[in-house]
mmCIF file of C-alpha atoms in Angstrom:
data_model
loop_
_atom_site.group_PDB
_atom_site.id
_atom_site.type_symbol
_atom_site.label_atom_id
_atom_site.label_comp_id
_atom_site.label_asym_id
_atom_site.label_seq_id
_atom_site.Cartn_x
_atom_site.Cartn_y
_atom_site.Cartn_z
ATOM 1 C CA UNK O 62 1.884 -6.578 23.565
ATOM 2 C CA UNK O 63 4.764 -4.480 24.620
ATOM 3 C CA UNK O 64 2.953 -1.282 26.247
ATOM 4 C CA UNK O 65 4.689 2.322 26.712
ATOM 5 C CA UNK O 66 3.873 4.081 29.734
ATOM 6 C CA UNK O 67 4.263 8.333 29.919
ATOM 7 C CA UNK O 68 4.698 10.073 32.748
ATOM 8 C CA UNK O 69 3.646 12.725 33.832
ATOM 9 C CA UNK O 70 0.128 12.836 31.726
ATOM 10 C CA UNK O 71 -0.066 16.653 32.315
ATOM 11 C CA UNK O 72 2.430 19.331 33.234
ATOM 12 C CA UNK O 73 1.877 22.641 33.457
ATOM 13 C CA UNK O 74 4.953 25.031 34.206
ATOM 14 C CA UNK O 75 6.374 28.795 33.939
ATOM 15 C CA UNK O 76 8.151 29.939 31.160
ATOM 16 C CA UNK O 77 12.014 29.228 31.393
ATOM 17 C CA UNK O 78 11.542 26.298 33.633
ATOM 18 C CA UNK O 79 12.796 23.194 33.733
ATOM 19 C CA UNK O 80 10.826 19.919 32.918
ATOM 20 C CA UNK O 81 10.986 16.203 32.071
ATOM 21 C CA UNK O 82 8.774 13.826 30.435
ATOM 22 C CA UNK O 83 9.584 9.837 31.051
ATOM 23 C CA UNK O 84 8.432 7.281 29.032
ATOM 24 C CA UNK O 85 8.729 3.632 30.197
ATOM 25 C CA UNK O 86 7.978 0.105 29.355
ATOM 26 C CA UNK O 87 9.058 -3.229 30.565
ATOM 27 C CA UNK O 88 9.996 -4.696 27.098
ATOM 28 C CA UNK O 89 12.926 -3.959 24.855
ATOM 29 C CA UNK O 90 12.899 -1.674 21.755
ATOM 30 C CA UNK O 91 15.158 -1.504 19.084
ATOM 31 C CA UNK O 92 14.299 2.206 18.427
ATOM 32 C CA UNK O 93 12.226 4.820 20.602
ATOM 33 C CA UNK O 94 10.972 7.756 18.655
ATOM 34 C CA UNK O 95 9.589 11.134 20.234
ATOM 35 C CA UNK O 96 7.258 13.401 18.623
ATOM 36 C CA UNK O 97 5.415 16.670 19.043
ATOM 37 C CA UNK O 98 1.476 17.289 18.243
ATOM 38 C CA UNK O 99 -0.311 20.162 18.384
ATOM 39 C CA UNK O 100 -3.791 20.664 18.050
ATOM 40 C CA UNK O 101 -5.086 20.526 14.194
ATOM 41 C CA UNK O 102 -2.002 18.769 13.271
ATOM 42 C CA UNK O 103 -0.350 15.365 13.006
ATOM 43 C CA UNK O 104 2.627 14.681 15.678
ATOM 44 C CA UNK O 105 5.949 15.680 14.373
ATOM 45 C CA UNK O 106 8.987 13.298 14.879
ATOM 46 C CA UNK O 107 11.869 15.631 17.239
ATOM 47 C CA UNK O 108 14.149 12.722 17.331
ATOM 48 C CA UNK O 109 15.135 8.588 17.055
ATOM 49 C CA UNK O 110 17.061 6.951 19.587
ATOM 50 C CA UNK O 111 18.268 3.653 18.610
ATOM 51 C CA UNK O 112 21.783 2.471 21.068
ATOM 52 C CA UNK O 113 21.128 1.681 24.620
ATOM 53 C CA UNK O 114 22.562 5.101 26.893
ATOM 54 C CA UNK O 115 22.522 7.317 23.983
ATOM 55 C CA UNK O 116 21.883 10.987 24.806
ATOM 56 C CA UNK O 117 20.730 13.444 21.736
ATOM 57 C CA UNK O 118 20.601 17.000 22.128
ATOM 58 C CA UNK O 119 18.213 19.172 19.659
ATOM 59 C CA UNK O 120 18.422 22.764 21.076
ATOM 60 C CA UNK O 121 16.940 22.936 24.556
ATOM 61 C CA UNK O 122 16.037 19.665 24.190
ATOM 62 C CA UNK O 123 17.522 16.316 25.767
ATOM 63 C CA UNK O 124 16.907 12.685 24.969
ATOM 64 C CA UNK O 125 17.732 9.334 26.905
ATOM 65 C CA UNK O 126 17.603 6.034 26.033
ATOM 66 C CA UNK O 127 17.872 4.149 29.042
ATOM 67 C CA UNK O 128 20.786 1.285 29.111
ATOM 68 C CA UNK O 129 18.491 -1.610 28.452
ATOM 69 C CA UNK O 130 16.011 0.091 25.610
ATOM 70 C CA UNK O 131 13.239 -0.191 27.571
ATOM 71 C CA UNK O 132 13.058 3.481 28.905
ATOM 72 C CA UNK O 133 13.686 7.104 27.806
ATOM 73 C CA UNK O 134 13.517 10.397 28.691
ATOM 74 C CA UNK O 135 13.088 13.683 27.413
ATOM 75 C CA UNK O 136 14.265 17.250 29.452
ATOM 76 C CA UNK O 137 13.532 20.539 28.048
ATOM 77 C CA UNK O 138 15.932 23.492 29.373
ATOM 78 C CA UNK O 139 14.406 27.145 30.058
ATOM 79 C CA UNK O 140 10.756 26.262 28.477
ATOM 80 C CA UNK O 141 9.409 28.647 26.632
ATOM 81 C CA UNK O 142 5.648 28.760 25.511
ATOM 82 C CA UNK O 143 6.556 27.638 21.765
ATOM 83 C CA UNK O 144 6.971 24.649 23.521
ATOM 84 C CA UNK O 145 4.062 23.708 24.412
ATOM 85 C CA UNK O 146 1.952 20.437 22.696
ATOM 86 C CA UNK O 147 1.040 16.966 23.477
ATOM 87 C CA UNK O 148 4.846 15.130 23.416
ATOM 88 C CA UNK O 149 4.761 11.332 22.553
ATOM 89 C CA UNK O 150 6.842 8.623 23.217
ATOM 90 C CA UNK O 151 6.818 5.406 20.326
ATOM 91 C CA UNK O 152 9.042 2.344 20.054
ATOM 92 C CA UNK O 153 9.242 -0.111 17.507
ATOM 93 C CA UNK O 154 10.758 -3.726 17.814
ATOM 94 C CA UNK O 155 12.094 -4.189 14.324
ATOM 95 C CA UNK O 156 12.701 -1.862 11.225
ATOM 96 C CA UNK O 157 9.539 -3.472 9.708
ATOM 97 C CA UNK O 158 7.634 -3.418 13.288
ATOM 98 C CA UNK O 159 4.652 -1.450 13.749
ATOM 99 C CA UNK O 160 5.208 1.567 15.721
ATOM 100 C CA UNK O 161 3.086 1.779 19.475
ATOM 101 C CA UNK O 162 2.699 5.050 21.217
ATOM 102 C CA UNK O 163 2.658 5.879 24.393
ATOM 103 C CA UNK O 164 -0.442 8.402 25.837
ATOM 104 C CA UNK O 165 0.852 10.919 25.871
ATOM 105 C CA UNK O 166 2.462 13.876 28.195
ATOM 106 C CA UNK O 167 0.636 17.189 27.975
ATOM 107 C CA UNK O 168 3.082 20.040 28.069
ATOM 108 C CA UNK O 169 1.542 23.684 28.907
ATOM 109 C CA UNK O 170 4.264 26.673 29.032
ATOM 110 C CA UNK O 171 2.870 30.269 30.233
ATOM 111 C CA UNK O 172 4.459 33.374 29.559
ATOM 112 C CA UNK L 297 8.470 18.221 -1.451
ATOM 113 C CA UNK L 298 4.563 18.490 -0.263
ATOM 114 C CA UNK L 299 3.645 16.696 2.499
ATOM 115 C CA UNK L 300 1.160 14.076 3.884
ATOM 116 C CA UNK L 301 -2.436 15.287 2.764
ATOM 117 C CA UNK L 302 -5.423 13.463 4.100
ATOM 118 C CA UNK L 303 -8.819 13.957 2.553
ATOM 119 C CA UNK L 304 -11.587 14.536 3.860
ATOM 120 C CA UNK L 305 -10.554 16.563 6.935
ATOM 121 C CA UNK L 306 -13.800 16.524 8.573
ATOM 122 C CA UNK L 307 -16.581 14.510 8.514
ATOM 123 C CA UNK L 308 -20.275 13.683 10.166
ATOM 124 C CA UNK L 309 -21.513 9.725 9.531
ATOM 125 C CA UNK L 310 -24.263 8.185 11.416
ATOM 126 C CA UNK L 311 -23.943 4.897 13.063
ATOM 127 C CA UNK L 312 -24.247 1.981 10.486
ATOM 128 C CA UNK L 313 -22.969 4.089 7.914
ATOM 129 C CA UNK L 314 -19.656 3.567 6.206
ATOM 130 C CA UNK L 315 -16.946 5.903 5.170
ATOM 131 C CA UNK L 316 -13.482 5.892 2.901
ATOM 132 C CA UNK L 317 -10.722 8.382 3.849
ATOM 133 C CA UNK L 318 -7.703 8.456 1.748
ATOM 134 C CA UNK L 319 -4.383 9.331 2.221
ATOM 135 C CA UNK L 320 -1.460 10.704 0.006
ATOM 136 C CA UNK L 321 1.817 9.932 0.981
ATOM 137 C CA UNK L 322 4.764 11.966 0.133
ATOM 138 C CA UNK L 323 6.342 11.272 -3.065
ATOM 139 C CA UNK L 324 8.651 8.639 -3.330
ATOM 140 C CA UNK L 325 7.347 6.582 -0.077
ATOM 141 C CA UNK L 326 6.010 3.402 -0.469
ATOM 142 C CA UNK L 327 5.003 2.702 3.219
ATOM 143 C CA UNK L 328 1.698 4.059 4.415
ATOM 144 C CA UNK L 329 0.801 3.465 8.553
ATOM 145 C CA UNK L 330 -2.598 4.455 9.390
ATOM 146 C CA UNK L 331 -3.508 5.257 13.257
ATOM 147 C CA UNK L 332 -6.449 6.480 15.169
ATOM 148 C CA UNK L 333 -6.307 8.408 17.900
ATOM 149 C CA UNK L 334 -8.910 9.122 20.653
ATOM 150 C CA UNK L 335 -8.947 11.093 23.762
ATOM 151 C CA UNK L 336 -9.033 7.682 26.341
ATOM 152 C CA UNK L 337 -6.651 5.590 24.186
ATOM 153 C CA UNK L 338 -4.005 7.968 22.814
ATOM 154 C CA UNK L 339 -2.633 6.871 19.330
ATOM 155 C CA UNK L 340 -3.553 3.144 18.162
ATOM 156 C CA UNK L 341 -1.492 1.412 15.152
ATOM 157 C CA UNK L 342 -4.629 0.108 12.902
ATOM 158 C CA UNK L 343 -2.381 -1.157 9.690
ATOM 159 C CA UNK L 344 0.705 -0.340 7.740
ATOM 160 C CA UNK L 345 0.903 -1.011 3.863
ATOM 161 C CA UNK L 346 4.331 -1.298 1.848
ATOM 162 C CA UNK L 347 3.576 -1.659 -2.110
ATOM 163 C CA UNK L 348 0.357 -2.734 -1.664
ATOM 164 C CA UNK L 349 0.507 -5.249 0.614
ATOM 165 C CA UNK L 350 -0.697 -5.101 4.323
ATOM 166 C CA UNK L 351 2.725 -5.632 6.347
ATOM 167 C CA UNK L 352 1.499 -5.019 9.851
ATOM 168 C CA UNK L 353 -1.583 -4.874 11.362
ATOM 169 C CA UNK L 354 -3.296 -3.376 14.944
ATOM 170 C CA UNK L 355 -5.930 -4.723 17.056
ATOM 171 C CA UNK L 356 -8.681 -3.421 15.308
ATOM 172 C CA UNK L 357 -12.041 -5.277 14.413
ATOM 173 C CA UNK L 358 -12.552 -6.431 10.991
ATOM 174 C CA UNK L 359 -14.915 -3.772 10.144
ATOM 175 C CA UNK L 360 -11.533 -1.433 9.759
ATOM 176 C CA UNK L 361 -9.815 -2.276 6.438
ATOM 177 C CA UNK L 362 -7.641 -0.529 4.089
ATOM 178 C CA UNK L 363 -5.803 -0.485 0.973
ATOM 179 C CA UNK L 364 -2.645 0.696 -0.922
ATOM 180 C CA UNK L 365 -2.779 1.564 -4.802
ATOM 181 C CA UNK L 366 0.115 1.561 -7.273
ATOM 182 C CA UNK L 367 1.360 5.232 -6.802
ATOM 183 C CA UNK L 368 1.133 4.296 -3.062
ATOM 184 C CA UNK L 369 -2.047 6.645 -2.216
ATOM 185 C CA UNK L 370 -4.139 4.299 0.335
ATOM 186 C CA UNK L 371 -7.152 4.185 1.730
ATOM 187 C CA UNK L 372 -8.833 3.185 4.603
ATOM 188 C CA UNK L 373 -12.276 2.351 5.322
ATOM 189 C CA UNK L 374 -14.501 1.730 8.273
ATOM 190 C CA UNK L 375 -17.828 -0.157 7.672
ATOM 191 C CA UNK L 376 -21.270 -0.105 10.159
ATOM 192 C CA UNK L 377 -19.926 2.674 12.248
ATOM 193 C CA UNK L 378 -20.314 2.928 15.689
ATOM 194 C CA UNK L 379 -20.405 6.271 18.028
ATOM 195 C CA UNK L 380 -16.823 4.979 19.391
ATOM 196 C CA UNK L 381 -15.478 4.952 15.767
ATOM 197 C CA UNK L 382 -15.428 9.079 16.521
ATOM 198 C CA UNK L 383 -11.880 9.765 16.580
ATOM 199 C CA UNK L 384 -8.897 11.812 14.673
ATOM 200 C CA UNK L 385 -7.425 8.912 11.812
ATOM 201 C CA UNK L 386 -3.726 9.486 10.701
ATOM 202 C CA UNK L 387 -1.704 8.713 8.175
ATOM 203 C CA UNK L 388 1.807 8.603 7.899
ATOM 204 C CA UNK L 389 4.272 7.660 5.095
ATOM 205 C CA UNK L 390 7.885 6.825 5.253
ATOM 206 C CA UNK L 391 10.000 5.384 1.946
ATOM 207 C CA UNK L 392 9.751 1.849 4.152
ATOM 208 C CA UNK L 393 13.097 1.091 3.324
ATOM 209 C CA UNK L 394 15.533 3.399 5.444
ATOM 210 C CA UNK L 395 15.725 1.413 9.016
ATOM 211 C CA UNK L 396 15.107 2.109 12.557
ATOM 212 C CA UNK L 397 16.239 5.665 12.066
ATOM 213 C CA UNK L 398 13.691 6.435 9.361
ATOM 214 C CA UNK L 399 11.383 9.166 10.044
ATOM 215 C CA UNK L 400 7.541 8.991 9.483
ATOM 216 C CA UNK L 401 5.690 11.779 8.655
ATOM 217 C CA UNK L 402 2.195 12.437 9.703
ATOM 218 C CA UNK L 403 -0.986 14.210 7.994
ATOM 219 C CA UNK L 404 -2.944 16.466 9.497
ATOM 220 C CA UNK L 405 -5.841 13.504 9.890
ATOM 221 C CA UNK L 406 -9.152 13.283 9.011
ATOM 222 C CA UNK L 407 -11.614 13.839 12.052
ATOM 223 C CA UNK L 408 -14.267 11.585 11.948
ATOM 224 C CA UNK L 409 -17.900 12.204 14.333
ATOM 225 C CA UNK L 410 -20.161 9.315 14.294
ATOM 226 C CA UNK L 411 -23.704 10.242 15.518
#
């Protein structure tokens, strides 16, 4: 079973901070996939990283996929409180593989 | 396009009951993934059905089973219910087709409380 580790489970930080969220596992994925959930709702998919090294950027938002597709990262720039929410890490071996999550890092942003 | 909708969205069962939730998918997808997700164990795969047949499946007891109909709606039930069966259940569709870059898309869940 290939597991997905998160780090940090909680973080708690000032608005227009800096933070980072690392998700880790000691098997390879084809794809890593991170989402947002907040409370009430499902998670919502922010972006898919499929090439070992790639980098994506969505807005304030930066994504790793480490060399060997078995780690990635994600770094938020000047957080604001709209960005707060539970932020998930999943990989998935194949296309047709189920998709495992990882706990889960708590992100809290105060004005 | 409307989205994922999950009915019920809340619900009370006692232990031994049974319950059915059901899950539309977004027009046009024929892949339906069904999770549950719990404050100690974060978001667990339970099954994932693709024109109604069962093409992955979680480590879930047998008691958790679920279907897929023709216009891809599923369900999913859970039979003799136990208090640890208390959790948010997801479902997500995706067309099943598109490749590692594919994106799911969740409902809102159904949250289930067994007493």
């Amino acid at each position: 079973t290939q597991l997905l580790e998160q780090s940090p489970q909680f973080l708690s930080i000032q608005e227009g901070e800096n933070l980072t969220v690392y998700c880790n596992s000691s098997s390879v994925f084809s794809s890593l996939q991170w989402y947002r959930q907040e409370p009430g709702e499902g998670p919502v998919l922010l972006v898919t990283v499929v090439t070992g090294g790639e980098v994506k950027k969505l807005k304030r938002l930066t994504f790793q996929f480490g060399d060997a597709r078995k780690d990635s990262s994600l770094h938020i720039t000047a957080a604001q409180p709209g960005d707060t929410g539970l932020y998930l890490c999943a990989g998935r071996d194949d296309s047709w593989g189920k998709l495992q999550f990882g706990a889960g890092t708590q992100v809290v942003v105060t004005p | 396009k409307a989205g994922v909708t999950q009915t019920p969205r809340y619900l009370i069962k006692t232990r031994g009951q049974q319950v059915t939730l059901s899950c539309s998918p977004i027009s046009g997808h024929r892949s339906v993934s069904w999770y549950q997700q719990t404050p100690g164990q974060g978001l667990q795969f339970l099954f994932e059905y693709f024109s109604e047949t069962q093409r992955n499946k979680g480590n879930f007891p047998g008691r958790f089973s679920g279907r897929q109909f023709s216009n891809s709606r599923s369900e999913m039930n859970v039979s003799t219910l136990e208090l640890g069966d208390s959790a948010l259940y997801l479902c997500a569709s995706r067309t099943g087709t598109g490749g590692l870059q594919e994106t799911q898309y969740f409902g809102p869940g159904t949250r289930l409380l067994v007493l």
